[in-house]
Short mmCIF file of C-alpha atoms in Angstrom, two decimals:
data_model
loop_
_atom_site.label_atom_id
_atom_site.label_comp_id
_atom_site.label_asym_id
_atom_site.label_seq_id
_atom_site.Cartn_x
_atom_site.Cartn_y
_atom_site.Cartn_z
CA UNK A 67 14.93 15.38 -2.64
CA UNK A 68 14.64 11.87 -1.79
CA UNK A 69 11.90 9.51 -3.03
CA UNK A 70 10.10 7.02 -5.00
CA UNK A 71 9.81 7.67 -8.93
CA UNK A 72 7.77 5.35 -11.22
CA UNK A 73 7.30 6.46 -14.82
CA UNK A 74 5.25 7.10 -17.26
CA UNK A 75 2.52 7.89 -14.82
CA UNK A 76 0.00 7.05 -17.60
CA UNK A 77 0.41 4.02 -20.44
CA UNK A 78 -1.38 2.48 -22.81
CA UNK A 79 -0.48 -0.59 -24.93
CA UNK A 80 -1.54 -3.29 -27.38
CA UNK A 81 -3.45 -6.39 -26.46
CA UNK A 82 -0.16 -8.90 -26.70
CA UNK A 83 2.43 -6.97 -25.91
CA UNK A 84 4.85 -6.97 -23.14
CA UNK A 85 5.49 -3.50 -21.53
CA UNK A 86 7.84 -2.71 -18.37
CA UNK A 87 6.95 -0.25 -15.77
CA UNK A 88 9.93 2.03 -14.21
CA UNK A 89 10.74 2.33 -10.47
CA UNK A 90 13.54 4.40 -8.69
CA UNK A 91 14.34 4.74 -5.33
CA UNK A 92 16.90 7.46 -3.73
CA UNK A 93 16.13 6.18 -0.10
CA UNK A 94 18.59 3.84 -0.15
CA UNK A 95 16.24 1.47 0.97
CA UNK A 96 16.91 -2.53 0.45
CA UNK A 97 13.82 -3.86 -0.37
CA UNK A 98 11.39 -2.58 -2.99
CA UNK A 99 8.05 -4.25 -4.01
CA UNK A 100 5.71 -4.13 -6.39
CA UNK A 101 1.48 -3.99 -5.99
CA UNK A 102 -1.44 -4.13 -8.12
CA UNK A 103 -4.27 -2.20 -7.42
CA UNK A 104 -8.05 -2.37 -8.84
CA UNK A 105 -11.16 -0.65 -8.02
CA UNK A 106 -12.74 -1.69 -5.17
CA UNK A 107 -9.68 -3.90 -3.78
CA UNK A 108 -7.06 -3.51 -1.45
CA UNK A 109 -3.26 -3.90 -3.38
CA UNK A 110 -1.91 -7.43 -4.27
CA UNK A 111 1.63 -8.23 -4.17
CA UNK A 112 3.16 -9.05 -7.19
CA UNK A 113 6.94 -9.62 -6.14
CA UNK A 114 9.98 -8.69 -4.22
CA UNK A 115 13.08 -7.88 -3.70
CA UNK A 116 15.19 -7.85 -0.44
CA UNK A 117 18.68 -7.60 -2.19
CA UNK A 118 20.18 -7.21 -5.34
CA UNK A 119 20.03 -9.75 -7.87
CA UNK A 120 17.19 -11.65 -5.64
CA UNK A 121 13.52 -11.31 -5.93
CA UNK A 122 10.16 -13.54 -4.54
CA UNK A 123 7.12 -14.02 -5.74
CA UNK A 124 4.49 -12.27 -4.11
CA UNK A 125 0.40 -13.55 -4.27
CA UNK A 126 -0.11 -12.92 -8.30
CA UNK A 127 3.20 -13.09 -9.80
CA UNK A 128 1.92 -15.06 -12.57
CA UNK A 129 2.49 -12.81 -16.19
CA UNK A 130 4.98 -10.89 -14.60
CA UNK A 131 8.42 -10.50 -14.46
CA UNK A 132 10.84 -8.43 -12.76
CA UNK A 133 14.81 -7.61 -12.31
CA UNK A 134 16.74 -6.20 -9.21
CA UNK A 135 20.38 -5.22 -10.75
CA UNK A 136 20.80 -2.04 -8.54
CA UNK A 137 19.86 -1.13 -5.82
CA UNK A 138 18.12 1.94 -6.66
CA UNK A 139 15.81 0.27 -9.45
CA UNK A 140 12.78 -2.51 -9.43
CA UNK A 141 11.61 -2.59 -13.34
CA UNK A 142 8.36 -4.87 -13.92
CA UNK A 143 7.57 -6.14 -16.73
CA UNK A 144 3.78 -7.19 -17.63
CA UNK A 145 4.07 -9.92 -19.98
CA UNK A 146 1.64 -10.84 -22.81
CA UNK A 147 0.84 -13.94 -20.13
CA UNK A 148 -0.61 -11.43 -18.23
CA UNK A 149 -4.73 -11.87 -19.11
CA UNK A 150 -5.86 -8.70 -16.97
CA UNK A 151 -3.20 -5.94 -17.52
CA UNK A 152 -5.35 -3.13 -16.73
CA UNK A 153 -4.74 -1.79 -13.46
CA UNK A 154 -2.76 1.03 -11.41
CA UNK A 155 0.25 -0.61 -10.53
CA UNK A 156 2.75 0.88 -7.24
CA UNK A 157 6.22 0.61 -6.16
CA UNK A 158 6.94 0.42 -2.99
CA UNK A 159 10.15 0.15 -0.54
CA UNK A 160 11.51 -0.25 2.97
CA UNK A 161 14.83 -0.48 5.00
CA UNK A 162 14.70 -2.15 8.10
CA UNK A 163 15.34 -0.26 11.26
CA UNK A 164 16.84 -1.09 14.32
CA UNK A 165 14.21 -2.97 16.04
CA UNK A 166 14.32 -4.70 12.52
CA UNK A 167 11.14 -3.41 11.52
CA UNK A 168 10.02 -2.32 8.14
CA UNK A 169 7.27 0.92 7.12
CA UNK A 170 7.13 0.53 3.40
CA UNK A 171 6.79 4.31 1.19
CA UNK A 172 5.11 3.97 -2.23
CA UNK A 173 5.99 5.68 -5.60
CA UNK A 174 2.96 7.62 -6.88
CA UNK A 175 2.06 5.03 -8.89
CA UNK A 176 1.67 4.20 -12.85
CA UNK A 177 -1.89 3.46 -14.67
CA UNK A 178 -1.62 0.58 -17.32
CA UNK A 179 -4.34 0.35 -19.85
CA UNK A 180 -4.30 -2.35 -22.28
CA UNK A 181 -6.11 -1.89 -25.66
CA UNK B 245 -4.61 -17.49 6.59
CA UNK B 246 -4.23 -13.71 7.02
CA UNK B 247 -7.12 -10.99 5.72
CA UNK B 248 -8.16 -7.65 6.10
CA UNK B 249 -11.96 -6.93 6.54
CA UNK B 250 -12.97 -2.76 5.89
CA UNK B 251 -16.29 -3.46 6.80
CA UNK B 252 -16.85 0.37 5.40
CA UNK B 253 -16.91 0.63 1.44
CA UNK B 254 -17.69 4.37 1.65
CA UNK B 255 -18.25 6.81 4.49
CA UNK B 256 -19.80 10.72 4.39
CA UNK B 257 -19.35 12.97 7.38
CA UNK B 258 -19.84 16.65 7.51
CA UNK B 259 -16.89 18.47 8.35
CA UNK B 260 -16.07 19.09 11.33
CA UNK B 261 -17.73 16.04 12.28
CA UNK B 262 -15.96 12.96 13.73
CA UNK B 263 -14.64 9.94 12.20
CA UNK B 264 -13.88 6.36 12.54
CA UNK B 265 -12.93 3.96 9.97
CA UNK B 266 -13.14 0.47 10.97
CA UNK B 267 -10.47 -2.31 10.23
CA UNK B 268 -10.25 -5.89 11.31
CA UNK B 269 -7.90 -8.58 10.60
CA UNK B 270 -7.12 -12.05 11.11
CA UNK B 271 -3.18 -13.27 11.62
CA UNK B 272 -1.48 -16.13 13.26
CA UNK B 273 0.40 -13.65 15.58
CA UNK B 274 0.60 -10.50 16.55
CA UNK B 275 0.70 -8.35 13.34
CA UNK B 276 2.60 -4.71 12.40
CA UNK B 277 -0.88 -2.75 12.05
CA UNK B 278 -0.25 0.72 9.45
CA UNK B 279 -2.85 2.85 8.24
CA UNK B 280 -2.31 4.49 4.22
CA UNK B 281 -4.35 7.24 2.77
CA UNK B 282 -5.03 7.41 -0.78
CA UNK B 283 -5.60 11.13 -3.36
CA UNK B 284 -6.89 9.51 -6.34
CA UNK B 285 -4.43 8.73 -8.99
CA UNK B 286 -1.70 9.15 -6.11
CA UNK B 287 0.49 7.27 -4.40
CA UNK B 288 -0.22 5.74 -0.71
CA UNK B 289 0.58 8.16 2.35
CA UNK B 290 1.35 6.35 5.57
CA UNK B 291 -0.73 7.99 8.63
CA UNK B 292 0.03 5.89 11.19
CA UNK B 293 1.79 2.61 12.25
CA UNK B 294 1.48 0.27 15.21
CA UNK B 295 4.42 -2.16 16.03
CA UNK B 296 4.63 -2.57 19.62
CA UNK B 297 3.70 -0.97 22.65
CA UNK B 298 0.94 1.69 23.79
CA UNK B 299 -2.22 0.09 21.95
CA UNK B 300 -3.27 4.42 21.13
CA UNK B 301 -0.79 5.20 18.19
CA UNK B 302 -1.00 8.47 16.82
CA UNK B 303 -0.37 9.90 13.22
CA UNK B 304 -0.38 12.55 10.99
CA UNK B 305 -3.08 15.19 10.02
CA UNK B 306 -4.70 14.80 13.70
CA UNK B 307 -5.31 11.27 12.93
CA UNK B 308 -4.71 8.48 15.77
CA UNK B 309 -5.75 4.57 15.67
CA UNK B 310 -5.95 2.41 18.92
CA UNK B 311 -5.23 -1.72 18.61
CA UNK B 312 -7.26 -4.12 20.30
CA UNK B 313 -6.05 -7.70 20.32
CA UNK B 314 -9.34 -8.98 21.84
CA UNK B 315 -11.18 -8.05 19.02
CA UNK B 316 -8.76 -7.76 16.30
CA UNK B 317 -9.52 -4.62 15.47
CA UNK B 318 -7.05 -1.30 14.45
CA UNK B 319 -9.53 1.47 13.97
CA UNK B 320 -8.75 4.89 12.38
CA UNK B 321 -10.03 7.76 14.37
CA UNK B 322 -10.43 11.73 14.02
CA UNK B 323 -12.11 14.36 15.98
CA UNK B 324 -12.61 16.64 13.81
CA UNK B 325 -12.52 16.04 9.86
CA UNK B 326 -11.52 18.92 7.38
CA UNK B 327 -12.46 19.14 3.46
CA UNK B 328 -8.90 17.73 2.78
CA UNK B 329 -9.51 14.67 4.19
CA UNK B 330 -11.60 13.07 1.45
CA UNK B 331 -9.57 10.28 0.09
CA UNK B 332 -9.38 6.43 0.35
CA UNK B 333 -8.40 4.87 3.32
CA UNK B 334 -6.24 1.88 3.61
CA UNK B 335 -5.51 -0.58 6.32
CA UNK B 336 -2.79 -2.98 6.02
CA UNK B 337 -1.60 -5.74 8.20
CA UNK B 338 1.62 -8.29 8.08
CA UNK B 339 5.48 -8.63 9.02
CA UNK B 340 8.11 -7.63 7.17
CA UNK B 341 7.80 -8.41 3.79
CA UNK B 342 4.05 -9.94 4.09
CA UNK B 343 1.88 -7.42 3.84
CA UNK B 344 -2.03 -7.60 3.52
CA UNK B 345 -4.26 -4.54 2.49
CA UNK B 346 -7.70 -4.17 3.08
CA UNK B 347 -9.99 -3.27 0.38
CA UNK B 348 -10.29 0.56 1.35
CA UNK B 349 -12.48 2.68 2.85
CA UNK B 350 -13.79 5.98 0.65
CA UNK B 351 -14.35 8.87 2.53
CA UNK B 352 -16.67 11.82 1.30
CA UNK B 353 -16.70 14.99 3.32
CA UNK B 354 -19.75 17.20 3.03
CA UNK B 355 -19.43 21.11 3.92
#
């Protein structure tokens, strides 16, 4: 059954400390991305990554980090940096087809509350 | 620089009733136009896409969207809306790896 995981679907944490969200893809897709989403806005990119062991920054990288050392995986972690954790946070990820076009499919998503 | 505009924060129709959700966007050229619908606490579902081609694109769950370059626009469009439909509506807008969301569209379907 092929897909997107993310895990935990729900998480809560600590004011100050850094947590790191899971994200699994069996679509053999090459790039994977990951969004922030908050009430009332559309997502935000946060970064990246068209191959392994390469990533970008998307629009609000800042307090975030991330790592691309299989193909299958796109871990973020939200960093104590981070001064707005809070938020529902997807994975996305696309393979380009042969028109070179790209549809990106999104995870189900994980909810990050910080306490 | 690029944006997304849902001029529609939240929408009620009757079901049965039809629908359109409105999106317009501003890009330097001409952009891949995809519509996402959102369950709460889910994922995003992709309805429909628009890359190329005949402006009318249609999607899943009876939904279809037509582009118009003149006015920018890439609205969402059903005849006939069922219970199910309720959710939050997305439009995005970009190339390959630039992708710009609006800020969603909330649709509440009354019986």
């Amino acid at each position: 059954d092929g897909g997107i995981t993310q895990s935990p679907k729900y998480l809560f944490r600590k004011e100050g400390q850094n947590v790191t969200l899971s994200c699994e893809q069996n679509l053999n897709h090459d790039a994977m991305y990951w969004y922030r989403q908050d009430p009332g806005q559309g997502l935000r990119l946060i970064y990246y990554s068209q191959i392994v062991n390469d990533f970008q920054k998307g629009d609000i990288a800042e307090g975030y980090s991330v790592s691309r050392e299989k193909k299958e995986s796109f871990p973020l972690t939200v960093t104590s940096a981070q001064k707005n954790p809070t938020a529902f946070y997807l994975c996305a990820s696309s393979i380009r087809s042969g028109r070179g076009r790209r549809e990106q499919f999104f995870g189900p998503g994980t909810r990050l509350t910080v306490l | 620089a690029q944006s997304v505009t849902q001029p529609d924060i939240h929408i009620t129709v009757s079901e049965g009733a039809s629908l359109e959700l409105r999106c317009n966007y501003s890009y330097g050229a001409t952009p891949y136009l995809f519509w996402y619908v959102q369950s709460p606490g889910q994922g995003l579902q992709l309805l429909l896409k628009y890359f190329s081609g005949d402006t009318l694109v249609q999607g899943i769950k009876g939904f279809e969207a037509e582009f118009k370059r003149s006015q920018s626009s890439f609205n969402l469009r059903k005849p006939s809306v069922h219970w199910s439909d309720a959710a939050e509506y997305f439009c995005a807008v970009g190339s390959n790896n630039d992708m710009r969301f609006g800020a969603g569209t909330r649709l509440t379907v009354k019986p």
